[in-house]
XYZ file of C-alpha atoms in Angstrom:
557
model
C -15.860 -7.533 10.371
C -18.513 -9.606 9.556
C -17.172 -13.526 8.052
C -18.827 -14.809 4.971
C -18.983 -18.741 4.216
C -17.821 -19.223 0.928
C -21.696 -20.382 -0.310
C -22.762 -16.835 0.579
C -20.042 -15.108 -1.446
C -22.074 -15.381 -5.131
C -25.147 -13.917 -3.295
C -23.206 -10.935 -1.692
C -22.002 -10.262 -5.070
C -23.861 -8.676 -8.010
C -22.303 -7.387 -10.909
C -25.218 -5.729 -12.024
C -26.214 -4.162 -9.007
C -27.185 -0.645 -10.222
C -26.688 1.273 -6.338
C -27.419 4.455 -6.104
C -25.534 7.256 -8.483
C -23.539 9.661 -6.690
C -22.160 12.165 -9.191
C -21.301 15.684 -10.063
C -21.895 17.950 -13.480
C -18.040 18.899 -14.734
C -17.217 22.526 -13.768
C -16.307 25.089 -16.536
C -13.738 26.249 -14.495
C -11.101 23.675 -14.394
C -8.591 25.694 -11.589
C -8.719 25.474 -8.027
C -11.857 26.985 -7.171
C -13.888 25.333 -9.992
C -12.859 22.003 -8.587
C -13.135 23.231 -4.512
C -17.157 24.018 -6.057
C -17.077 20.619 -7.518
C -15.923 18.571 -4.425
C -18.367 20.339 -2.179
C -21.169 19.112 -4.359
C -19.908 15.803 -3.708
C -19.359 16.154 -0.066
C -22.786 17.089 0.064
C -24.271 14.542 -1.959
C -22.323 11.934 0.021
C -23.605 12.832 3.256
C -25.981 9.885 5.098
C -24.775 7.877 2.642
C -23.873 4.086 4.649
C -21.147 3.360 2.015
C -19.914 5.418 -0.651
C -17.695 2.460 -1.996
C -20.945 0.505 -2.763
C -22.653 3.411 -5.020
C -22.298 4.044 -8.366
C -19.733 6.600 -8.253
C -18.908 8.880 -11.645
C -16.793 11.877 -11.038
C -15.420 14.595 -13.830
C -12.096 13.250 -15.025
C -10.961 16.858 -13.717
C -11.147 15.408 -10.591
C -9.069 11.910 -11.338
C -5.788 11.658 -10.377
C -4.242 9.972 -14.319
C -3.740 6.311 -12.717
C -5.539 3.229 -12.483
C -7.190 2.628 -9.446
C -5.653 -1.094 -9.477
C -1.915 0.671 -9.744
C -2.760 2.659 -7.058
C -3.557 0.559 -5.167
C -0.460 -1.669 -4.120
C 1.456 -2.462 -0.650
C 4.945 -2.654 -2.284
C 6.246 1.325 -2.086
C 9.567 -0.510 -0.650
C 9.870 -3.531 -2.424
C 13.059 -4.067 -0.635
C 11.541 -4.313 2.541
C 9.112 -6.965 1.488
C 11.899 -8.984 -0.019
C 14.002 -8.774 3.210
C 11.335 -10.534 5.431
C 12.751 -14.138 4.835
C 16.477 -13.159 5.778
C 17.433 -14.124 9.425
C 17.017 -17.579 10.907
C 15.618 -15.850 13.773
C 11.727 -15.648 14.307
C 12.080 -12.325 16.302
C 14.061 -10.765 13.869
C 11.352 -11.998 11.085
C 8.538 -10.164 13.052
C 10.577 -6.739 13.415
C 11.008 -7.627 9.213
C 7.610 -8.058 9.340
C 6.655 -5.067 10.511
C 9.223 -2.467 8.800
C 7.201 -4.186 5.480
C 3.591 -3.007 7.428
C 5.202 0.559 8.314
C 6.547 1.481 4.666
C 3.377 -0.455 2.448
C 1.622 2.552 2.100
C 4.528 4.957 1.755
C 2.670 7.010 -1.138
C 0.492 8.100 1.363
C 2.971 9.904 3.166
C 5.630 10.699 0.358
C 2.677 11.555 -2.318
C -0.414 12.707 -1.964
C -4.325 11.874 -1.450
C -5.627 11.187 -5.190
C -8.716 9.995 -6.762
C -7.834 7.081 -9.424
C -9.898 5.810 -12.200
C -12.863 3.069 -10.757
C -11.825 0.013 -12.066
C -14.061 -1.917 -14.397
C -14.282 -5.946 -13.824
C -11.610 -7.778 -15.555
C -9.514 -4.752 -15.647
C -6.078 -6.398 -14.450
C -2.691 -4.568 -13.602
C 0.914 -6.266 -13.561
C 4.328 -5.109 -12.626
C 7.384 -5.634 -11.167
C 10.560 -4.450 -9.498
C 14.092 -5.089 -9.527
C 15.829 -3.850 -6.192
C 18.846 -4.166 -4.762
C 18.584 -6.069 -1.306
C 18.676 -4.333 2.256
C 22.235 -4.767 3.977
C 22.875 -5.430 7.526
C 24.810 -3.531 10.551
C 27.261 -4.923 12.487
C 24.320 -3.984 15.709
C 21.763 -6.405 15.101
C 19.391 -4.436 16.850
C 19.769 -1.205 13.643
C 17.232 -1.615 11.015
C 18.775 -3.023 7.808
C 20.712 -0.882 5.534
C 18.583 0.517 2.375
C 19.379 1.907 -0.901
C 19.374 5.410 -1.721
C 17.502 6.726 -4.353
C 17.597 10.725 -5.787
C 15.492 12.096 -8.523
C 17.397 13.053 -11.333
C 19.173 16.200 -12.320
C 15.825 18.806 -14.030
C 13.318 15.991 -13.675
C 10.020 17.348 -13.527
C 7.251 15.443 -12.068
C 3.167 16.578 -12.852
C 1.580 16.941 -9.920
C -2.027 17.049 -9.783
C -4.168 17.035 -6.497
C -8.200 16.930 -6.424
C -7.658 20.854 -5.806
C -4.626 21.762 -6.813
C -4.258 23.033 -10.505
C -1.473 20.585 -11.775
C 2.311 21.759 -11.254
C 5.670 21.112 -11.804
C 8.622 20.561 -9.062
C 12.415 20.824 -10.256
C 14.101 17.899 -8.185
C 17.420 18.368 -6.992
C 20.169 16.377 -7.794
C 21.713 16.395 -4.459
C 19.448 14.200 -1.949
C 18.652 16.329 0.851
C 20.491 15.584 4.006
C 17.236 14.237 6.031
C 16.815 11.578 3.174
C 20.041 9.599 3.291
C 19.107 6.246 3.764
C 22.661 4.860 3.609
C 23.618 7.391 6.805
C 23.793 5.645 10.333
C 20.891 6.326 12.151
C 21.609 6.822 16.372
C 18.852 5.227 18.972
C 17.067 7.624 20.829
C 17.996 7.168 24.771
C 15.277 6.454 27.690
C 15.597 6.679 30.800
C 12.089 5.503 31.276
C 10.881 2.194 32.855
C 10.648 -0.676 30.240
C 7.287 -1.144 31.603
C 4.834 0.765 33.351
C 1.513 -0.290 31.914
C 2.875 1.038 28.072
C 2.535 4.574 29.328
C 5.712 5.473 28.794
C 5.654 5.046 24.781
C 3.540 7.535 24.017
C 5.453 9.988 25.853
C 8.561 9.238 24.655
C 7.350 9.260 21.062
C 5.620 13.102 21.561
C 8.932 14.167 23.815
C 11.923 12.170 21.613
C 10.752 11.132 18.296
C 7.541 12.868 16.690
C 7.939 16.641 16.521
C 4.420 18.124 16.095
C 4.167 18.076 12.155
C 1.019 19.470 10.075
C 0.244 17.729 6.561
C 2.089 20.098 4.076
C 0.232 20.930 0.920
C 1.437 19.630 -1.990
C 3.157 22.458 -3.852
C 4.994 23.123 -0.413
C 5.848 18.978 0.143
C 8.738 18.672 -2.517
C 8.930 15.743 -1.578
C 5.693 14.865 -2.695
C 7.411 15.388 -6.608
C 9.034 11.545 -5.871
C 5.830 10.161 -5.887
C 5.136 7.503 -8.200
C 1.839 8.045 -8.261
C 2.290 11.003 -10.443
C 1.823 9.738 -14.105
C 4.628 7.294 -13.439
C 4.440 5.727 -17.314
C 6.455 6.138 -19.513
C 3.742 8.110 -21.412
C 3.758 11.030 -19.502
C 6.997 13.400 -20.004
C 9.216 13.475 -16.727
C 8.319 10.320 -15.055
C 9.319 10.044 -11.749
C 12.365 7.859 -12.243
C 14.801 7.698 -9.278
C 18.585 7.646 -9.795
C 20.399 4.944 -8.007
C 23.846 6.728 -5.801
C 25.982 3.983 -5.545
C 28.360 4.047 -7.976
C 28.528 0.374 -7.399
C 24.923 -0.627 -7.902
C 25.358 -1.323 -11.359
C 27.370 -4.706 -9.815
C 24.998 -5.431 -7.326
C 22.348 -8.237 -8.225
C 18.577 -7.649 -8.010
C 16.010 -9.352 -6.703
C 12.459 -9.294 -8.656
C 9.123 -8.949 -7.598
C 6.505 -9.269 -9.719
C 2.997 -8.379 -9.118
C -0.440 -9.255 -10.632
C -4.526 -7.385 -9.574
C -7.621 -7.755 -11.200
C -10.982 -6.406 -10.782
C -13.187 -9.633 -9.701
C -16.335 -7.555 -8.975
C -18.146 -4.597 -9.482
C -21.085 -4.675 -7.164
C -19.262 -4.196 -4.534
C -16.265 -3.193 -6.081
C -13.330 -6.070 -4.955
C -10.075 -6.609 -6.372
C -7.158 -9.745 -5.351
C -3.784 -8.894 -5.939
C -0.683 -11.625 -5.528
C 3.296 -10.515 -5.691
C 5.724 -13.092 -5.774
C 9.332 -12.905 -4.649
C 10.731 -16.853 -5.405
C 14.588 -15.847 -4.887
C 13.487 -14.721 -1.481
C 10.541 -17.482 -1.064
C 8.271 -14.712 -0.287
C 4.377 -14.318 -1.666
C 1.954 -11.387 -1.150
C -1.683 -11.578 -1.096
C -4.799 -10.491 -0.877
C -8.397 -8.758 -1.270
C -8.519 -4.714 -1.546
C -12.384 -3.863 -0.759
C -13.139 -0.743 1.223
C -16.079 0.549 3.054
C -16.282 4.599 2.971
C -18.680 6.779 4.542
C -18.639 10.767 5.109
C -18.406 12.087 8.660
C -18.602 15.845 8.959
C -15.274 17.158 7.054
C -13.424 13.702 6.842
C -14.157 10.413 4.803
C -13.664 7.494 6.897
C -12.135 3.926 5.038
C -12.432 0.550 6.412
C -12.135 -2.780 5.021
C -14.939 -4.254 3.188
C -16.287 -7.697 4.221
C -14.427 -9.847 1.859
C -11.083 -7.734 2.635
C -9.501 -9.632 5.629
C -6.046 -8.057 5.145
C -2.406 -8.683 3.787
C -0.745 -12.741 3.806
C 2.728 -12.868 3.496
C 3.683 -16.854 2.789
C 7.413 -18.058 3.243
C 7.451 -20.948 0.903
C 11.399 -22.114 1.675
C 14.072 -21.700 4.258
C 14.459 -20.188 7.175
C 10.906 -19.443 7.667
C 9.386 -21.952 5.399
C 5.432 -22.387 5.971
C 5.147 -19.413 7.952
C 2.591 -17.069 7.341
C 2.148 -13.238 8.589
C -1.733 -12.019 8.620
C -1.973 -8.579 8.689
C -4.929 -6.629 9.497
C -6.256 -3.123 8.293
C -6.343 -0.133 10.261
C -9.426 2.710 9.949
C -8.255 5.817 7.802
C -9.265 8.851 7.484
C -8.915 11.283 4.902
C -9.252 14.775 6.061
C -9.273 18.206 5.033
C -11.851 17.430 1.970
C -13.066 21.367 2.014
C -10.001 23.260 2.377
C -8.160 21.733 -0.335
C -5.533 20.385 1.695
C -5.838 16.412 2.243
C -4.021 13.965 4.277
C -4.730 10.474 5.504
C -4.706 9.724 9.190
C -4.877 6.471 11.015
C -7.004 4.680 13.921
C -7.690 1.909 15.644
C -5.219 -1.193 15.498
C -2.710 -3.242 12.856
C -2.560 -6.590 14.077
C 0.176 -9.170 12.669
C -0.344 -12.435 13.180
C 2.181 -15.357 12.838
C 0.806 -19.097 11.850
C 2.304 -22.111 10.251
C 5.601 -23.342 10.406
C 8.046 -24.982 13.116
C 5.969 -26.215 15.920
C 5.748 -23.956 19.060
C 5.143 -20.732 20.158
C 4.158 -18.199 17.688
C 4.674 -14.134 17.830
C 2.262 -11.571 17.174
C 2.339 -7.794 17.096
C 0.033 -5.007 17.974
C 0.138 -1.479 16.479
C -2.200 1.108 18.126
C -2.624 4.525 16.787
C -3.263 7.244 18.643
C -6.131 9.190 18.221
C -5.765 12.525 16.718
C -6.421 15.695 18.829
C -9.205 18.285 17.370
C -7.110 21.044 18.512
C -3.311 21.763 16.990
C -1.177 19.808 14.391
C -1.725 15.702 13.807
C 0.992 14.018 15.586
C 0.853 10.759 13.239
C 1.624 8.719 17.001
C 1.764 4.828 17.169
C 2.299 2.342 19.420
C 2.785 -0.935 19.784
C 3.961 -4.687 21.345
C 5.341 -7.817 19.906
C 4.177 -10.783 22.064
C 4.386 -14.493 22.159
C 1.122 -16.963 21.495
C 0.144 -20.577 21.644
C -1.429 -21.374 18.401
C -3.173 -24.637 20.054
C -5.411 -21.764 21.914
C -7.505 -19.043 21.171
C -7.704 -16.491 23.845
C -5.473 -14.610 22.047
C -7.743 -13.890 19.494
C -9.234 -11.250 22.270
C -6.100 -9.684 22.336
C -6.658 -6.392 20.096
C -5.446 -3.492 22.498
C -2.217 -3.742 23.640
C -3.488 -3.772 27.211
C -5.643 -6.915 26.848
C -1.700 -8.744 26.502
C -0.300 -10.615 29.779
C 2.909 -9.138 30.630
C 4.349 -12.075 30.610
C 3.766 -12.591 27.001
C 5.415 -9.199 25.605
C 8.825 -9.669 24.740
C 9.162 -6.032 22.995
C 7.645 -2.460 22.857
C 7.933 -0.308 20.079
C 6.926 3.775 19.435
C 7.148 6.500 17.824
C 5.318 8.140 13.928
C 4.181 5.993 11.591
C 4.911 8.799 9.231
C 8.654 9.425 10.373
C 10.566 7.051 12.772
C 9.520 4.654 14.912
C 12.177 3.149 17.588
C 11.832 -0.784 19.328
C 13.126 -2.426 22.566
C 13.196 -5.494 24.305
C 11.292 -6.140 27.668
C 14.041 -8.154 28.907
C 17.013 -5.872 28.427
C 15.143 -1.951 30.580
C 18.376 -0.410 30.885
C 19.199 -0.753 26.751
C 18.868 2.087 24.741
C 15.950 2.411 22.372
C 16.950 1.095 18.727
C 15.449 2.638 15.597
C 13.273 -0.291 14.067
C 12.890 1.998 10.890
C 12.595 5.579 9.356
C 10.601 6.489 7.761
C 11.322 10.188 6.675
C 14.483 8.792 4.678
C 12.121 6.439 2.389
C 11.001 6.878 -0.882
C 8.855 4.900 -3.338
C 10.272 3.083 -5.752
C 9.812 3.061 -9.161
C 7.963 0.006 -11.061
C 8.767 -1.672 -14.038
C 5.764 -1.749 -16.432
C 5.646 -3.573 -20.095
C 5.468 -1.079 -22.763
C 1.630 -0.342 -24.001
C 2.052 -2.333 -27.371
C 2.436 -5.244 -25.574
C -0.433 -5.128 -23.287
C -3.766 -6.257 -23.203
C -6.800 -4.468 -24.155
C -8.262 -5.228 -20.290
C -4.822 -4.082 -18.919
C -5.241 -0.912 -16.819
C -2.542 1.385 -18.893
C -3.997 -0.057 -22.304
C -7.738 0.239 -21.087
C -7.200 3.504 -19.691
C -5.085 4.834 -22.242
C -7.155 7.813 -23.992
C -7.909 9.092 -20.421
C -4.871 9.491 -19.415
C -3.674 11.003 -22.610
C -6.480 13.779 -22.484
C -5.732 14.325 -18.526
C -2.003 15.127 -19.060
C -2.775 17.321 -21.711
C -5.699 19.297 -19.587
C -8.445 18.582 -22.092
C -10.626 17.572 -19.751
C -14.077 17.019 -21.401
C -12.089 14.840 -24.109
C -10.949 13.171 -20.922
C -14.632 12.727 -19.403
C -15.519 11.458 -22.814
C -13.446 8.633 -23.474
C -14.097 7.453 -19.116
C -18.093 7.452 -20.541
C -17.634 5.393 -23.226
C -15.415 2.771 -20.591
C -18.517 3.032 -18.671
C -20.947 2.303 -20.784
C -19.159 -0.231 -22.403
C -18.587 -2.247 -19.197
C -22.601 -1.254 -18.419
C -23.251 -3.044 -21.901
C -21.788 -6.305 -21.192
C -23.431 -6.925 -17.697
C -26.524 -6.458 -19.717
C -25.353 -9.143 -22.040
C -24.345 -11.619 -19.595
C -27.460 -10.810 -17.599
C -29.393 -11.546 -21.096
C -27.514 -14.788 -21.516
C -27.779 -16.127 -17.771
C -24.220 -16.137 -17.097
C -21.318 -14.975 -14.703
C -18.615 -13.288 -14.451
C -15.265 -15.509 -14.194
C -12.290 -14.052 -13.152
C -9.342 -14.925 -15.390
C -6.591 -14.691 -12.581
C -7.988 -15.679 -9.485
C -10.187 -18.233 -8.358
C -13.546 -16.830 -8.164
C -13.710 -17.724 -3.939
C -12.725 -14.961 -1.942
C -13.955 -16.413 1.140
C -10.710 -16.784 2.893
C -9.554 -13.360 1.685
C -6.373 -15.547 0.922
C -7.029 -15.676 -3.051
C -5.765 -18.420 -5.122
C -4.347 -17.588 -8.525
C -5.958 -19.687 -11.455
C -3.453 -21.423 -14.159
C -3.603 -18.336 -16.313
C -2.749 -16.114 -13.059
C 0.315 -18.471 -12.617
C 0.935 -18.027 -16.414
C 1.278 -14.111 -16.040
C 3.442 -14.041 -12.523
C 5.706 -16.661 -14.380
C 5.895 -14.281 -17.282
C 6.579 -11.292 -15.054
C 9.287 -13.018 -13.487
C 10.876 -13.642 -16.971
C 10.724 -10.125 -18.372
C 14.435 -8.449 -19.001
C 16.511 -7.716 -16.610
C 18.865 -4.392 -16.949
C 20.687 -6.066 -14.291
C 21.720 -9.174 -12.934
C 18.806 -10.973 -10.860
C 18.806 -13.544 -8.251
C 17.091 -16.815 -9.247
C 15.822 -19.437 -6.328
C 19.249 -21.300 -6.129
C 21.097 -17.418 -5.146
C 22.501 -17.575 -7.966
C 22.285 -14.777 -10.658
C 21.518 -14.259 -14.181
C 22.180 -12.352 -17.375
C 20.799 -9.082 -17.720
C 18.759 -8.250 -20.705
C 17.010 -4.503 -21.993
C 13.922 -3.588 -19.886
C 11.935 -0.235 -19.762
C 11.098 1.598 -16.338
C 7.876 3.160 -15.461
């Protein structure tokens, strides 16, 4: 990925770039096969096309998923994950942390479904937060931590819409299916393989032991799919995907609160930063989400745009104070665009990189994904290595397969699906049995908190998207089109006016450099994360000392 210097970044953006329109007339027919017309169009239109992310994209709002594309997109489906990175006093244990946070970030993916959200318009912002109960630990150090379980409620119903599929209804149960208890032990897989012999081994012990050969399931078939929060999770639409806590005890339990905070910070090409905070678990997120997407025969290939460098995680206090995890993006793919049935698959590499505090060696991690067969069902395989570094050098820096890494280096392997369970071992212990670093297939999202829309913004994405959304849940889609044109225009109409005037766009939140990709919040962005953090509580919270306070009324998206 090409590295801009931070003098370049006003010149590689343009807010008034027109690009080149990509769109599609709105079918009369509104079911499946009116749509399936509509997205072949696009397909079609698509084709040749360098990056789709950098044209002028307008779609039907038939087609849009009813979110905003800045809610969508988020890396905290498992808050509690994130949260728990900062626990042990143990370095090691803070990588495997690490990356149970990188496995479950994008757990929509996998628990909802593929979904077109609404193109953001600049200075559209989106904030949140969530108040989770923390992981618990084993008595076995080497079991992943202990998570919360959380059911659907008793008759919930939960719209879901796909690009396709004519929007539907699933009944949850109010019995969590045996294969998603969370709270249930989970037994290491045995090996009798060789802890090393040139990383062969892991990929066949994930296909034998740990990935049975699974095909995306549609939607309507997935019902697990219903739990996603990405399916009109406000508290708008009726049957929000709430999810029902099953300890009887949680009500005791303190929380710990994350709060969130995106904005749109350019249009031409479109670039968001986002920044979570977690301060009773000294924890920050951060970032720039800007994607690259071109059409390759059936699939639609994402990478990371030039100013998106990846995910920092910061530990501000004790034990890892000053440490901070850099993780990269892998390639995705979308496939299945023309028979209706999508699902995202994954290439290349994840690397996580450790800098900054103690002096001394640092640890990184490699995840490689297998590449997907033509022939039979995706296997959803990854692989990967934890090894050791010198941050005084760089050589490491050449280190992106996990066969560029000295033996010597690699204190653990690690295998398995990225969308079910993936197990770990050390080097230094062959004869161990395989532990399960964390599974996925018992994980759900969890719900967000949200303010309520009369005390939002006009730029917020709920507020600003508001009549859209309304129309799409109610299936009046022209009314729904209508009120996304007159967003459209109205953001088109004050480029033109700042373009008139000689003047820029200044993002409220962030600081307008994105050079780093590490973006800084401004005093206002500070302002809002503060306020996040100081919404009510329905139960008690941690604060910074461990301590906990009062719980006050909140609402839950």
């Amino acid at each position: 990925m090409a590295s801009l210097d931070k003098h370049d970044v006003a010149a590689a953006i343009d807010e008034d770039a027109p690009g080149q329109p990509i769109s599609v007339p709105d079918a009369s027919d509104t079911g499946e096969s009116g749509k399936l017309k509509m997205i072949v169009q696009l397909v079609k239109k698509c084709l040749g096309v360098k990056d789709i992310a950098a044209m002028r994209l307008s779609l039907p709002a038939s087609l849009l998923e009813p979110i905003p594309n800045l809610e969508y997109w988020q890396y905290l489906d498992r808050p509690d994950l994130f949260a728990a990175i900062n626990d042990s006093d143990d370095p090691f244990e803070r990588m495997l942390a690490v990356l149970r946070f990188t496995f479950s970030k994008d757990l929509k993916f996998i628990r909802g479904k593929v979904c077109k959200p609404y193109n953001s318009v600049l200075g559209e912002h989106f904030r949140s937060h969530w108040d989770v109960i923390p992981v618990s630990y084993p008595s076995d150090p080497s079991e992943p931590p202990i998570h919360h379980l959380y059911v659907s409620p008793p008759g919930t119903e939960v719209a879901t819409s796909s690009w396709f599929n004519t929007p539907a209804t699933h009944s949850m149960p109010d019995v969590a299916h045996p294969s998603l208890s969370e709270t249930a032990s989970v037994k290491s897989g045995k090996s009798n393989k060789s802890a090393f012999s040139r990383f062969s081994f892991m990929s066949t012990a994930a296909t034998a032991k740990t990935t049975p050969a699974t095909s995306p399931e549609p939607v309507e078939g997935n019902i697990e799919a219903g739990l996603s929060s990405l399916s009109l999770a406000n508290d708008r639409a009726s049957g929000a995907a709430d999810l029902l806590e099953t300890d009887e005890t949680a009500a005791d339990k303190p929380r710990i609160r994350i709060a969130f905070l995106t904005e749109q910070v350019s249009h031409h090409p479109p670039i968001s930063a986002f920044h979570a905070s977690c301060p009773s678990r000294h924890l920050e997120l951060a970032g720039v989400d800007q994607i690259s997407a071109k059409v390759s025969g059936t699939t639609l290939r994402v990478m990371p745009g030039t100013f998106n460098k990846g995910i920092y995680v910061r530990i501000t206090g004790e034990p890892g104070e000053g440490e901070i995890y850099h993780i990269t993006h892998p390639v995705a793919s979308v496939n299945g665009l023309l028979r209706g049935s999508f699902y995202v698959t994954v290439g290349e590499t994840t690397i996580i990189t450790c800098s900054g505090g103690k002096d001394g060696q640092k640890l990184r991690a490699i995840i490689e994904y297998k590449e997907e067969s033509w022939l039979g069902r995706a296997q959803f395989l990854c692989e990967g290595i934890i090894h050791t570094y010198d941050p005084k050098e760089t050589v490491h820096e050449e280190w992106t397969r996990i066969k560029h890494v000295p033996r010597e280096r690699v204190l653990a392997v690690f295998d398995g699906s990225w969308r079910d369970r993936v197990r770990w071992k050390r080097v230094d212990a062959p004869d161990t049995e395989y532990a399960t670093l964390l599974d996925l297939s018992t994980l759900h999202v969890i719900p967000k908190t949200v303010r309520p829309l009369e005390k939002q913004l006009p730029t917020e994405s709920r507020k600003l998207w508001e009549n859209v959304t309304t129309k799409l849940i109610s299936k009046e889609y022209s009314e729904a089109t209508k009120h996304k044109l007159v967003i459209e225009q109205k953001q088109r109409d004050e480029a033109a006016e700042r373009k008139r005037k000689g003047i820029n766009f200044v993002p409220r939140y962030f600081d307008p450099d994105l050079s780093s990709g590490l973006p800084e919040l401004t005093e206002e962005g500070r302002k809002a994360i503060e306020e996040e953090l100081k919404e009510p509580a329905d139960h008690k919270l941690e604060d910074e000392s461990g301590s906990t306070s009062t719980p006050s009324s909140s609402s839950t998206a």
